[in-house]
Tab-separated table of C-alpha atoms in Angstrom:
chain	number	residue	atom	x	y	z
A	690	UNK	CA	99.536	202.739	106.016
A	691	UNK	CA	102.038	204.634	103.852
A	692	UNK	CA	105.257	202.937	104.905
A	693	UNK	CA	108.401	204.852	103.974
A	694	UNK	CA	110.556	202.275	105.703
A	695	UNK	CA	114.221	202.177	104.763
A	696	UNK	CA	116.388	199.183	105.403
A	697	UNK	CA	117.746	199.805	108.906
A	698	UNK	CA	120.433	197.153	108.507
A	699	UNK	CA	122.161	198.844	105.574
A	700	UNK	CA	121.692	202.289	107.111
A	701	UNK	CA	123.316	201.206	110.371
A	702	UNK	CA	126.228	199.658	108.493
A	703	UNK	CA	126.726	202.896	106.545
A	704	UNK	CA	126.677	204.846	109.802
A	705	UNK	CA	129.223	202.569	111.464
A	706	UNK	CA	131.543	202.635	108.474
A	707	UNK	CA	131.305	206.431	108.263
A	708	UNK	CA	132.172	206.776	111.957
A	709	UNK	CA	135.232	204.529	111.473
A	710	UNK	CA	136.201	206.664	108.506
A	711	UNK	CA	135.917	209.860	110.553
A	712	UNK	CA	137.983	208.458	113.430
A	713	UNK	CA	140.730	207.329	111.081
A	714	UNK	CA	140.650	210.566	109.128
A	715	UNK	CA	141.083	212.890	112.110
A	716	UNK	CA	143.548	210.748	114.052
A	717	UNK	CA	145.858	210.135	111.100
A	718	UNK	CA	145.456	213.626	109.618
A	719	UNK	CA	146.359	215.521	112.786
A	720	UNK	CA	148.883	213.032	114.242
A	721	UNK	CA	150.784	212.945	110.933
A	722	UNK	CA	150.941	216.746	110.723
A	723	UNK	CA	152.123	217.020	114.334
A	724	UNK	CA	155.010	214.651	113.586
A	725	UNK	CA	155.707	216.137	110.166
A	726	UNK	CA	155.832	219.768	111.197
A	727	UNK	CA	156.674	219.805	114.892
A	728	UNK	CA	158.260	216.591	116.190
A	729	UNK	CA	160.373	215.891	113.085
A	730	UNK	CA	160.564	219.291	111.383
A	731	UNK	CA	164.064	218.837	109.949
A	732	UNK	CA	163.166	216.151	107.430
A	733	UNK	CA	164.343	216.740	103.832
A	734	UNK	CA	160.810	217.142	102.474
A	735	UNK	CA	159.993	220.224	104.578
A	736	UNK	CA	163.294	222.010	104.054
A	737	UNK	CA	162.725	225.671	103.273
A	738	UNK	CA	158.934	225.469	103.378
A	739	UNK	CA	158.203	226.936	106.771
A	740	UNK	CA	156.087	225.431	109.533
A	741	UNK	CA	153.423	224.654	108.659
A	742	UNK	CA	153.461	225.730	105.008
A	743	UNK	CA	152.933	229.474	105.410
A	744	UNK	CA	149.934	229.000	107.714
A	745	UNK	CA	147.704	227.484	105.013
A	746	UNK	CA	147.462	224.238	106.990
A	747	UNK	CA	145.816	226.145	109.832
A	748	UNK	CA	142.998	227.135	107.473
A	749	UNK	CA	142.611	223.475	106.505
A	750	UNK	CA	142.515	222.457	110.173
A	751	UNK	CA	139.673	224.895	110.836
A	752	UNK	CA	137.688	223.734	107.796
A	753	UNK	CA	138.114	220.061	108.668
A	754	UNK	CA	136.956	220.748	112.227
A	755	UNK	CA	133.942	222.677	110.929
A	756	UNK	CA	132.951	219.543	108.981
A	757	UNK	CA	132.574	217.598	112.249
A	758	UNK	CA	129.244	219.125	113.370
A	759	UNK	CA	127.991	218.833	109.793
A	760	UNK	CA	128.842	215.110	109.860
A	761	UNK	CA	127.153	214.721	113.235
A	762	UNK	CA	124.003	216.340	111.853
A	763	UNK	CA	123.945	214.104	108.762
A	764	UNK	CA	124.455	210.934	110.830
A	765	UNK	CA	121.712	211.923	113.287
A	766	UNK	CA	119.358	212.556	110.353
A	767	UNK	CA	120.081	209.132	108.845
A	768	UNK	CA	121.838	210.569	105.766
A	769	UNK	CA	125.479	209.537	106.286
A	770	UNK	CA	126.048	208.582	102.651
A	771	UNK	CA	127.243	212.033	101.557
A	772	UNK	CA	129.813	212.505	104.355
A	773	UNK	CA	132.625	210.564	102.693
A	774	UNK	CA	132.167	212.569	99.489
A	775	UNK	CA	132.232	215.881	101.363
A	776	UNK	CA	135.455	215.003	103.170
A	777	UNK	CA	137.294	213.654	100.165
A	778	UNK	CA	136.351	216.508	97.811
A	779	UNK	CA	137.071	219.202	100.425
A	780	UNK	CA	140.403	217.701	101.458
A	781	UNK	CA	141.550	217.112	97.867
A	782	UNK	CA	140.642	220.601	96.623
A	783	UNK	CA	142.453	222.286	99.523
A	784	UNK	CA	145.427	219.988	99.022
A	785	UNK	CA	145.702	221.048	95.386
A	786	UNK	CA	145.620	224.740	96.337
A	787	UNK	CA	148.062	224.161	99.188
A	788	UNK	CA	150.616	222.240	97.098
A	789	UNK	CA	150.552	224.715	94.225
A	790	UNK	CA	150.843	227.646	96.622
A	791	UNK	CA	153.752	226.137	98.559
A	792	UNK	CA	155.818	224.645	95.736
A	793	UNK	CA	155.345	227.183	92.945
A	794	UNK	CA	158.623	229.074	92.554
A	795	UNK	CA	160.166	227.069	95.407
A	796	UNK	CA	163.368	225.048	95.030
A	797	UNK	CA	162.341	222.482	97.643
A	798	UNK	CA	161.616	218.977	96.265
A	799	UNK	CA	157.934	218.077	96.042
A	800	UNK	CA	156.542	216.144	98.978
A	801	UNK	CA	152.850	215.253	98.986
A	802	UNK	CA	150.801	216.620	101.884
A	803	UNK	CA	149.450	214.025	104.303
A	804	UNK	CA	149.499	210.253	104.589
A	805	UNK	CA	145.716	210.423	104.980
A	806	UNK	CA	145.544	210.333	101.160
A	807	UNK	CA	146.943	206.795	101.222
A	808	UNK	CA	144.504	205.827	103.974
A	809	UNK	CA	141.520	207.143	102.013
A	810	UNK	CA	142.522	205.155	98.907
A	811	UNK	CA	142.957	201.956	100.929
A	812	UNK	CA	139.863	202.579	103.055
A	813	UNK	CA	137.559	203.360	100.102
A	814	UNK	CA	136.593	199.662	99.498
A	815	UNK	CA	135.149	199.422	103.026
A	816	UNK	CA	132.128	201.427	101.847
A	817	UNK	CA	131.474	198.765	99.154
A	818	UNK	CA	130.623	201.591	96.776
A	819	UNK	CA	132.137	201.667	93.278
A	820	UNK	CA	131.087	205.261	92.709
A	821	UNK	CA	133.019	206.481	95.763
A	822	UNK	CA	135.995	204.250	94.988
A	823	UNK	CA	136.255	205.620	91.444
A	824	UNK	CA	136.000	209.187	92.735
A	825	UNK	CA	138.791	208.619	95.263
A	826	UNK	CA	141.181	206.972	92.811
A	827	UNK	CA	140.553	209.301	89.872
A	828	UNK	CA	140.391	212.380	92.130
A	829	UNK	CA	143.718	211.564	93.804
A	830	UNK	CA	145.414	210.846	90.479
A	831	UNK	CA	144.009	214.059	88.999
A	832	UNK	CA	145.313	215.998	92.002
A	833	UNK	CA	148.910	214.930	91.345
A	834	UNK	CA	148.587	215.594	87.611
A	835	UNK	CA	147.244	219.121	88.214
A	836	UNK	CA	149.913	219.890	90.839
A	837	UNK	CA	152.686	218.436	88.671
A	838	UNK	CA	151.679	220.559	85.686
A	839	UNK	CA	151.360	223.660	87.863
A	840	UNK	CA	154.728	223.412	89.656
A	841	UNK	CA	156.609	221.701	86.808
A	842	UNK	CA	158.125	219.051	89.075
A	843	UNK	CA	158.583	215.483	87.825
A	844	UNK	CA	158.724	214.181	91.415
A	845	UNK	CA	154.922	213.968	91.358
A	846	UNK	CA	155.424	210.760	89.369
A	847	UNK	CA	156.450	208.974	92.594
A	848	UNK	CA	153.184	209.571	94.501
A	849	UNK	CA	151.296	208.897	91.258
A	850	UNK	CA	152.897	205.459	91.040
A	851	UNK	CA	152.179	204.815	94.709
A	852	UNK	CA	148.518	205.745	94.279
A	853	UNK	CA	148.325	203.480	91.226
A	854	UNK	CA	149.717	200.498	93.164
A	855	UNK	CA	147.476	201.141	96.170
A	856	UNK	CA	144.467	201.592	93.871
A	857	UNK	CA	145.058	198.145	92.349
A	858	UNK	CA	145.202	196.584	95.816
A	859	UNK	CA	142.080	198.466	96.879
A	860	UNK	CA	140.301	197.465	93.663
A	861	UNK	CA	140.947	193.775	94.389
A	862	UNK	CA	139.593	194.231	97.920
A	863	UNK	CA	136.526	196.085	96.623
A	864	UNK	CA	135.696	193.337	94.143
A	865	UNK	CA	136.067	190.685	96.833
A	866	UNK	CA	133.693	192.642	99.074
A	867	UNK	CA	131.213	193.126	96.228
A	868	UNK	CA	131.349	189.430	95.303
A	869	UNK	CA	130.728	188.412	98.890
A	870	UNK	CA	127.843	190.878	99.299
A	871	UNK	CA	126.322	189.687	96.015
A	872	UNK	CA	126.584	186.033	97.073
A	873	UNK	CA	124.948	186.737	100.439
A	874	UNK	CA	122.246	188.833	98.792
A	875	UNK	CA	121.435	186.164	96.196
A	876	UNK	CA	121.294	183.517	98.898
A	877	UNK	CA	118.985	185.694	100.988
A	878	UNK	CA	116.745	186.427	97.972
A	879	UNK	CA	116.392	182.722	97.181
A	880	UNK	CA	115.611	181.872	100.792
A	881	UNK	CA	113.071	184.698	101.045
A	882	UNK	CA	111.415	183.699	97.780
A	883	UNK	CA	111.235	180.085	98.950
A	884	UNK	CA	109.660	181.094	102.261
A	885	UNK	CA	107.172	183.405	100.516
A	886	UNK	CA	106.128	180.731	98.029
A	887	UNK	CA	105.779	178.242	100.880
A	888	UNK	CA	103.423	180.620	102.672
A	889	UNK	CA	101.445	181.135	99.451
A	890	UNK	CA	101.151	177.368	98.976
A	891	UNK	CA	99.700	177.138	102.489
A	892	UNK	CA	97.172	179.860	101.665
A	893	UNK	CA	96.175	178.067	98.458
A	894	UNK	CA	95.336	174.955	100.483
A	895	UNK	CA	92.554	177.018	102.084
A	896	UNK	CA	91.222	178.198	98.731
A	897	UNK	CA	92.136	175.900	95.788
A	898	UNK	CA	90.414	178.293	93.370
A	899	UNK	CA	93.198	180.836	93.968
A	900	UNK	CA	95.981	178.379	93.070
A	901	UNK	CA	98.684	180.283	91.200
A	902	UNK	CA	96.837	183.606	91.640
A	903	UNK	CA	99.604	185.275	93.665
A	904	UNK	CA	102.324	184.188	91.237
A	905	UNK	CA	100.373	185.407	88.217
A	906	UNK	CA	99.528	188.750	89.836
A	907	UNK	CA	103.206	189.247	90.690
A	908	UNK	CA	104.259	188.552	87.080
A	909	UNK	CA	101.619	190.849	85.599
A	910	UNK	CA	102.468	193.595	88.071
A	911	UNK	CA	106.213	193.340	87.383
A	912	UNK	CA	105.622	193.780	83.646
A	913	UNK	CA	103.455	196.859	84.223
A	914	UNK	CA	105.790	198.333	86.871
A	915	UNK	CA	108.749	198.079	84.478
A	916	UNK	CA	106.711	199.839	81.805
A	917	UNK	CA	106.290	202.894	84.063
A	918	UNK	CA	110.050	203.509	83.850
A	919	UNK	CA	110.021	204.655	87.474
A	920	UNK	CA	111.962	201.784	89.013
A	921	UNK	CA	115.292	200.006	88.709
A	922	UNK	CA	115.192	196.216	88.551
A	923	UNK	CA	116.835	195.988	91.961
A	924	UNK	CA	114.072	198.139	93.482
A	925	UNK	CA	111.397	195.781	92.132
A	926	UNK	CA	112.587	192.714	94.053
A	927	UNK	CA	110.846	193.789	97.249
A	928	UNK	CA	107.778	194.691	95.181
A	929	UNK	CA	107.735	191.196	93.667
A	930	UNK	CA	107.715	189.534	97.090
A	931	UNK	CA	105.005	191.908	98.321
A	932	UNK	CA	102.893	191.037	95.267
A	933	UNK	CA	103.267	187.349	96.032
A	934	UNK	CA	101.949	188.069	99.522
A	935	UNK	CA	99.265	190.590	98.584
A	936	UNK	CA	96.466	188.229	99.722
A	937	UNK	CA	98.270	186.699	102.712
A	938	UNK	CA	95.689	188.276	105.036
A	939	UNK	CA	93.126	185.793	103.743
A	940	UNK	CA	94.527	183.204	106.159
A	941	UNK	CA	92.342	185.078	108.635
A	942	UNK	CA	89.188	184.483	106.557
A	943	UNK	CA	87.129	181.320	107.300
A	944	UNK	CA	87.255	178.699	104.530
A	945	UNK	CA	83.494	178.681	104.021
A	946	UNK	CA	83.605	182.350	103.015
A	947	UNK	CA	86.544	181.936	100.616
A	948	UNK	CA	84.884	178.987	98.874
A	949	UNK	CA	81.278	180.169	99.058
A	950	UNK	CA	79.648	179.641	95.648
A	951	UNK	CA	76.961	182.272	96.102
A	952	UNK	CA	76.902	185.985	96.876
A	953	UNK	CA	78.528	187.072	100.139
A	954	UNK	CA	76.434	188.660	102.850
A	955	UNK	CA	77.296	192.175	104.068
A	956	UNK	CA	78.919	190.716	107.194
A	957	UNK	CA	80.961	188.236	105.159
A	958	UNK	CA	82.138	190.947	102.771
A	959	UNK	CA	83.136	193.144	105.719
A	960	UNK	CA	85.281	190.258	106.934
A	961	UNK	CA	86.843	189.878	103.467
A	962	UNK	CA	87.741	193.576	103.554
A	963	UNK	CA	89.928	193.021	106.624
A	964	UNK	CA	92.463	190.899	104.727
A	965	UNK	CA	94.678	193.801	103.520
A	966	UNK	CA	95.152	195.090	107.069
A	967	UNK	CA	95.731	191.617	108.499
A	968	UNK	CA	98.264	190.833	105.767
A	969	UNK	CA	100.146	194.098	106.231
A	970	UNK	CA	100.331	193.567	109.992
A	971	UNK	CA	101.676	190.053	109.454
A	972	UNK	CA	104.674	191.120	107.339
A	973	UNK	CA	105.469	194.593	108.665
A	974	UNK	CA	108.671	193.398	110.352
A	975	UNK	CA	109.897	191.221	107.473
A	976	UNK	CA	113.084	192.641	105.941
A	977	UNK	CA	112.839	192.711	102.160
A	978	UNK	CA	109.033	193.049	102.105
A	979	UNK	CA	108.271	195.870	104.545
A	980	UNK	CA	109.530	198.483	102.035
A	981	UNK	CA	106.461	197.707	99.905
A	982	UNK	CA	103.985	196.832	102.621
A	983	UNK	CA	101.496	199.299	101.131
A	984	UNK	CA	101.170	196.943	98.144
A	985	UNK	CA	99.552	194.482	100.546
A	986	UNK	CA	97.597	197.124	102.440
A	987	UNK	CA	96.273	199.203	99.527
A	988	UNK	CA	95.841	196.861	96.553
A	989	UNK	CA	92.046	197.131	96.883
A	990	UNK	CA	91.901	200.931	96.862
A	991	UNK	CA	90.237	202.559	93.840
A	992	UNK	CA	91.106	205.646	91.808
A	993	UNK	CA	87.686	207.151	92.623
A	994	UNK	CA	88.103	206.589	96.376
A	995	UNK	CA	85.476	203.852	96.658
A	996	UNK	CA	87.895	201.065	97.540
A	997	UNK	CA	89.057	199.681	100.875
A	998	UNK	CA	90.396	199.641	103.563
A	999	UNK	CA	90.999	203.432	103.711
A	1000	UNK	CA	89.000	204.772	100.764
A	1001	UNK	CA	92.030	206.557	99.312
A	1002	UNK	CA	91.479	208.577	96.148
A	1003	UNK	CA	93.759	209.035	93.120
A	1004	UNK	CA	97.453	209.396	93.927
A	1005	UNK	CA	96.805	209.158	97.657
A	1006	UNK	CA	97.529	205.499	96.969
A	1007	UNK	CA	101.151	204.939	95.976
A	1008	UNK	CA	101.996	203.920	92.419
A	1009	UNK	CA	102.910	200.265	93.050
A	1010	UNK	CA	99.665	199.396	94.869
A	1011	UNK	CA	97.807	200.978	91.928
A	1012	UNK	CA	99.809	198.741	89.589
A	1013	UNK	CA	98.953	195.722	91.725
A	1014	UNK	CA	95.254	196.616	91.704
A	1015	UNK	CA	95.118	196.281	87.911
A	1016	UNK	CA	97.089	193.024	87.926
A	1017	UNK	CA	94.926	191.595	90.713
A	1018	UNK	CA	91.662	192.513	88.967
A	1019	UNK	CA	92.826	191.114	85.626
A	1020	UNK	CA	93.862	187.772	87.097
A	1021	UNK	CA	90.726	187.539	89.227
A	1022	UNK	CA	88.636	187.900	86.067
A	1023	UNK	CA	90.675	185.444	83.984
A	1024	UNK	CA	90.803	182.646	86.563
A	1025	UNK	CA	88.000	180.392	87.799
A	1026	UNK	CA	86.498	181.086	91.197
A	1027	UNK	CA	84.025	179.204	93.402
A	1028	UNK	CA	81.229	181.521	92.304
A	1029	UNK	CA	81.975	181.785	88.521
A	1030	UNK	CA	84.077	180.538	85.618
A	1031	UNK	CA	87.055	182.397	84.173
A	1032	UNK	CA	86.359	185.193	81.691
A	1033	UNK	CA	88.119	185.284	78.298
A	1034	UNK	CA	91.174	187.552	78.436
A	1035	UNK	CA	89.638	189.855	75.811
A	1036	UNK	CA	86.643	190.478	78.061
A	1037	UNK	CA	88.924	191.078	81.044
A	1038	UNK	CA	90.891	193.538	78.900
A	1039	UNK	CA	87.690	195.461	78.112
A	1040	UNK	CA	86.713	195.495	81.788
A	1041	UNK	CA	90.058	197.059	82.740
A	1042	UNK	CA	89.684	199.672	79.998
A	1043	UNK	CA	86.149	200.490	81.171
A	1044	UNK	CA	87.487	201.023	84.703
A	1045	UNK	CA	89.846	203.789	83.540
A	1046	UNK	CA	89.502	206.820	85.788
A	1047	UNK	CA	87.022	205.140	88.122
A	1048	UNK	CA	88.472	201.916	89.502
A	1049	UNK	CA	91.947	202.305	88.009
A	1050	UNK	CA	94.627	204.953	87.495
A	1051	UNK	CA	94.012	206.278	83.936
A	1052	UNK	CA	97.734	206.612	83.135
A	1053	UNK	CA	98.348	203.026	84.239
A	1054	UNK	CA	95.437	201.826	82.118
A	1055	UNK	CA	97.122	203.461	79.109
A	1056	UNK	CA	100.288	201.516	79.950
A	1057	UNK	CA	98.208	198.377	80.465
A	1058	UNK	CA	97.033	198.665	76.849
A	1059	UNK	CA	100.687	198.676	75.748
A	1060	UNK	CA	101.744	195.658	77.832
A	1061	UNK	CA	98.553	193.634	77.306
A	1062	UNK	CA	100.139	191.432	74.577
A	1063	UNK	CA	102.830	190.436	77.101
A	1064	UNK	CA	100.152	189.684	79.701
A	1065	UNK	CA	98.210	187.626	77.177
A	1066	UNK	CA	101.336	185.638	76.254
A	1067	UNK	CA	102.113	184.955	79.910
A	1068	UNK	CA	98.488	183.984	80.621
A	1069	UNK	CA	98.333	181.551	77.689
A	1070	UNK	CA	101.721	180.005	78.454
A	1071	UNK	CA	100.824	179.592	82.117
A	1072	UNK	CA	97.537	177.809	81.480
A	1073	UNK	CA	98.901	175.720	78.595
A	1074	UNK	CA	101.709	174.552	80.857
A	1075	UNK	CA	99.202	173.856	83.630
A	1076	UNK	CA	97.024	171.792	81.290
A	1077	UNK	CA	100.039	169.811	80.087
A	1078	UNK	CA	101.039	169.035	83.674
A	1079	UNK	CA	97.509	167.834	84.470
A	1080	UNK	CA	97.443	165.668	81.367
A	1081	UNK	CA	100.823	164.131	82.221
A	1082	UNK	CA	99.706	163.454	85.792
A	1083	UNK	CA	96.526	161.789	84.540
A	1084	UNK	CA	98.463	159.474	82.226
A	1085	UNK	CA	100.828	158.490	84.993
């Protein structure tokens, strides 16, 4: 189960916002030009320029219309994020060429192209994207600076000031949007974490020997995942929740098997091996976890292909499940189980090293050697804290 799921909620919002942007762009762009050049052609700004500006606008109309099927294709293929950049960059570059062409050597006072520029600046915060907002503001300002230097007309200062004022208003709106999104996101993360930990607590009631196992595995795995340098901190949130739930499928396993002190029979072990699939099925629709559902499904695969449930070999298993496999094995060895006592962390360390290239990804084992001191510190702090809590409870 190699889930390449992308958050449908955010994708749909990006699509909707892009469609609004396109509607506004075309309606305002063409309606403004119709009024500017045809309905009210005798305004002071167009005096002596011709209608519409020596035919260059017609070229722009064609290019902007050609962008429509491209936008349709990108939206249909779930990649709408680049559309706003394409439109802004194309429109701004042609505007620069148009203004320089029209006003160079012309006595007419400078009048900036289309009101759509103002709309784009004010609309930019709706995408809740600082990168796009900065491009719009800086690109529009740069346009007027380049045109002003080229045509040697100080009147470009007026639209520059207007863009500056509108940019400040838009910046305030953008920050309000970002603050609201951040607040909602943090609230959602806390709720999701609380729900996940509640589920884990329920699982631990079935098997008291695994108390704290999920939390420890998640912490170990996060340390190792960061060390790979492959992920941003934001990307690891979903991974963290998936790690907490990596054994959730064990709710399907009878208690007598989970707590059996002796060796499992072949039938019992076959039942144990169903827990990754059961767990993955249970959370496949949960937003915020489904992106890393393969962590739950494949954390018992091995580098040599002798793991379960699918017997994947090497990099057929994604990187994060391979990270989780090392964290899971280390914690399983260093915590007490119904059938044995905990191993010293040094012995568990040696076992991981000996599994390099067979049970575990060799490159990840090399990274494990680097982060082991951090794992040891976390392990010791966790169990020292646990012992202190037990001692305090006993006294009380």
